[in-house]
Amino acid sequence: MSRKMFALVSMLTIIAMILGACQRAPAEDKLEIFSWWTTGGEAAGLNAMYEIYKKDHANTEIVNATVAGGAGSNAQAVLASRMQGGDPPDSFQVHMGHELIDTWVVADKMENLDDLYQSEGWVNLFPKGVLDIVSFEGHYYSVPANIHRANVMWYNTATFQQLGIAAAPKTFDEWFAMAETCKAAGLPALALGDSGPWTSVHLFETVLIGTLGAEGYKGLWTGATAWSDPMVTTALETMDRMLDYVNSDHAALSWDQANQLVIDGKACTTIMGDWVDADNLAKKFAASGWAPAPGNEGIYDALSDSFGLPKGAKHSDQAKDWLRLVGSKAGQEAFNPVKGSICARTDCDPNLFGPYLQSAMEDWKTDTVVPSLAHGAAAKSGWVQTITDAINRFVTERDVASTQSGLATACVDAGVCK
Ligand code: GAL
């Protein structure tokens, strides 16, 4: 080959390579989704939605921005600093209710989603109670992916059988009787993993509900029930007694590690939200038993994970398609059976769900619904934070009187109590 010919061929080869590379160039389109879903069941749920999104958006690269830590205990601080710094993700996980409205909507950080609600027909597909808490002054601000139940007691049926515990305890008295049986066998009755400070608040809210009942508990968030009420004293005393039966390494464990103690037969129960069902599924643990937390029968302590569109999102078209998917039947039917939650929509097929979730669907229809404290539904974030600090101090110091007076002051500081 002549020199000239060689140069020409080389040039053509380089051009062909450049053209090929251009065709294969990574897609410009991106979608950044921010959440704290990193444990097995949580990630499985998120991935189920990503898979559907990818099928319909082959050219969009999904950036899975997660910050580990249950209940968003770490993620929320990272999100706040990104939002303040003008670097919002395209869409982020946010609890429906106070967390969405008081933290983001009132601060004018979220886009109004009324158009999507109209075009997707969601105004007729989500229950009225749900529509009410994703809206503010008549406009919609986030799309609920699910409904979770917080007040569930989980146990290992094989452990109960070995210890001769015939039925799941329903009342606190029955729970303490069960706890003594476990103690006699050398097992903690209650697996707690409060390395994330929210889990002891989670436990406390179920004890409050079990002691005050639905109306009394709801009144704590409106000022109708006084935090100085003797029933709150009883709730703190009951929680104090329960803490006598927890695993000694609780401060070093996360919620899912606490659940692992139950799975391994090393603890009798754990009181946690129904993301435990997803954890059990991901860990292929089939011998799980469940019941409402003591005294919580007939009450659904609810929360919902939703996604919104922050103002200034860099890929808002992609984010709107994501939100369409989150609210769709296909999205909710793929996500919820593996996430341990039920659909926020009313038209999902129950046959796609396992036995726990089928029972939750039935309870959701008939139970009295109350808002979760630890998961953004009952109170605004600043108030939740003060309660979290007080309850974590309580877990170490076990001082009922000073905790109760701290809780009463927190309600006044939140502007709800006089
Ligand atoms: C909740 C959230 C659930 C689950 C749980 C544990 O706040 O709503 O989806 O992820 O935290 O991380």
GROMACS .gro file of N, CA and C and ligand atoms in nm, residues 36-39 42 68-73 76 93-95 99 146 148 198 202 255-256 272-276 303-306 335 339 341 372 374-376, ligand 1:
model
  126
   36TRP      N    1  -3.356   0.661   5.069
   36TRP     CA    2  -3.274   0.589   5.167
   36TRP      C    3  -3.299   0.439   5.159
   37TRP      N    4  -3.341   0.395   5.041
   37TRP     CA    5  -3.373   0.252   5.027
   37TRP      C    6  -3.251   0.172   4.987
   38THR      N    7  -3.183   0.117   5.088
   38THR     CA    8  -3.060   0.042   5.062
   38THR      C    9  -3.065  -0.101   5.114
   39THR      N   10  -3.158  -0.133   5.204
   39THR     CA   11  -3.162  -0.272   5.255
   39THR      C   12  -3.226  -0.360   5.149
   42GLU      N   13  -3.594  -0.304   5.052
   42GLU     CA   14  -3.614  -0.166   5.004
   42GLU      C   15  -3.557  -0.150   4.863
   68ALA      N   16  -2.783   0.557   5.306
   68ALA     CA   17  -2.833   0.453   5.395
   68ALA      C   18  -2.874   0.509   5.531
   69GLY      N   19  -2.966   0.440   5.597
   69GLY     CA   20  -3.013   0.481   5.730
   69GLY      C   21  -3.165   0.484   5.729
   70GLY      N   22  -3.225   0.390   5.806
   70GLY     CA   23  -3.370   0.376   5.808
   70GLY      C   24  -3.441   0.507   5.837
   71ALA      N   25  -3.563   0.518   5.784
   71ALA     CA   26  -3.650   0.634   5.807
   71ALA      C   27  -3.589   0.765   5.758
   72GLY      N   28  -3.484   0.755   5.678
   72GLY     CA   29  -3.422   0.876   5.624
   72GLY      C   30  -3.339   0.950   5.728
   73SER      N   31  -3.297   0.878   5.834
   73SER     CA   32  -3.229   0.947   5.944
   73SER      C   33  -3.100   1.016   5.898
   76GLN      N   34  -3.212   1.263   5.510
   76GLN     CA   35  -3.283   1.391   5.512
   76GLN      C   36  -3.189   1.511   5.529
   93GLN      N   37  -3.757   1.078   4.763
   93GLN     CA   38  -3.851   1.011   4.854
   93GLN      C   39  -3.886   1.106   4.967
   94VAL      N   40  -4.014   1.120   4.993
   94VAL     CA   41  -4.054   1.207   5.104
   94VAL      C   42  -4.183   1.151   5.164
   95HIS      N   43  -4.190   1.151   5.297
   95HIS     CA   44  -4.312   1.101   5.362
   95HIS      C   45  -4.426   1.198   5.337
   99GLU      N   46  -4.402   1.603   5.678
   99GLU     CA   47  -4.265   1.610   5.624
   99GLU      C   48  -4.267   1.675   5.485
  146ASN      N   49  -4.701   0.419   4.805
  146ASN     CA   50  -4.746   0.307   4.890
  146ASN      C   51  -4.815   0.357   5.017
  148HIS      N   52  -4.757   0.229   5.418
  148HIS     CA   53  -4.691   0.138   5.513
  148HIS      C   54  -4.767   0.139   5.645
  198TRP      N   55  -3.437   0.688   6.542
  198TRP     CA   56  -3.580   0.685   6.513
  198TRP      C   57  -3.648   0.560   6.564
  202HIS      N   58  -4.016   0.503   6.722
  202HIS     CA   59  -4.111   0.414   6.655
  202HIS      C   60  -4.177   0.322   6.759
  255TRP      N   61  -3.244  -0.147   6.238
  255TRP     CA   62  -3.374  -0.215   6.248
  255TRP      C   63  -3.370  -0.353   6.182
  256ASP      N   64  -3.298  -0.364   6.068
  256ASP     CA   65  -3.298  -0.491   5.998
  256ASP      C   66  -3.207  -0.592   6.068
  272MET      N   67  -4.195  -0.318   6.462
  272MET     CA   68  -4.139  -0.240   6.351
  272MET      C   69  -4.243  -0.231   6.240
  273GLY      N   70  -4.218  -0.143   6.144
  273GLY     CA   71  -4.309  -0.126   6.032
  273GLY      C   72  -4.306  -0.246   5.938
  274ASP      N   73  -4.398  -0.243   5.841
  274ASP     CA   74  -4.409  -0.364   5.759
  274ASP      C   75  -4.305  -0.375   5.648
  275TRP      N   76  -4.203  -0.284   5.652
  275TRP     CA   77  -4.087  -0.309   5.567
  275TRP      C   78  -4.013  -0.433   5.617
  276VAL      N   79  -4.046  -0.481   5.738
  276VAL     CA   80  -3.992  -0.609   5.786
  276VAL      C   81  -4.040  -0.723   5.695
  303LEU      N   82  -4.821   0.550   5.727
  303LEU     CA   83  -4.728   0.645   5.665
  303LEU      C   84  -4.720   0.610   5.517
  304SER      N   85  -4.670   0.703   5.440
  304SER     CA   86  -4.659   0.675   5.297
  304SER      C   87  -4.532   0.736   5.241
  305ASP      N   88  -4.465   0.658   5.158
  305ASP     CA   89  -4.350   0.710   5.083
  305ASP      C   90  -4.404   0.769   4.953
  306SER      N   91  -4.366   0.893   4.929
  306SER     CA   92  -4.412   0.954   4.805
  306SER      C   93  -4.291   1.016   4.734
  335PHE      N   94  -4.378  -0.259   4.264
  335PHE     CA   95  -4.303  -0.209   4.380
  335PHE      C   96  -4.351  -0.271   4.512
  339LYS      N   97  -4.177  -0.454   4.855
  339LYS     CA   98  -4.138  -0.348   4.948
  339LYS      C   99  -4.207  -0.363   5.084
  341SER      N  100  -4.530  -0.313   5.144
  341SER     CA  101  -4.633  -0.211   5.163
  341SER      C  102  -4.751  -0.242   5.071
  372SER      N  103  -4.832   0.822   6.158
  372SER     CA  104  -4.708   0.781   6.226
  372SER      C  105  -4.625   0.903   6.267
  374ALA      N  106  -4.285   0.870   6.388
  374ALA     CA  107  -4.144   0.855   6.348
  374ALA      C  108  -4.124   0.870   6.198
  375HIS      N  109  -4.233   0.865   6.121
  375HIS     CA  110  -4.221   0.865   5.975
  375HIS      C  111  -4.299   0.979   5.910
  376GLY      N  112  -4.284   1.097   5.971
  376GLY     CA  113  -4.322   1.220   5.904
  376GLY      C  114  -4.469   1.253   5.885
  419GAL     C1  115  -3.954   0.448   5.657
  419GAL     C2  116  -3.990   0.441   5.510
  419GAL     C3  117  -3.999   0.299   5.467
  419GAL     C4  118  -3.879   0.218   5.512
  419GAL     C5  119  -3.836   0.250   5.655
  419GAL     C6  120  -3.703   0.192   5.698
  419GAL     O1  121  -3.946   0.580   5.698
  419GAL     O2  122  -4.112   0.505   5.490
  419GAL     O3  123  -4.016   0.293   5.327
  419GAL     O4  124  -3.780   0.238   5.422
  419GAL     O5  125  -3.831   0.387   5.678
  419GAL     O6  126  -3.598   0.250   5.627
   0.00000   0.00000   0.00000
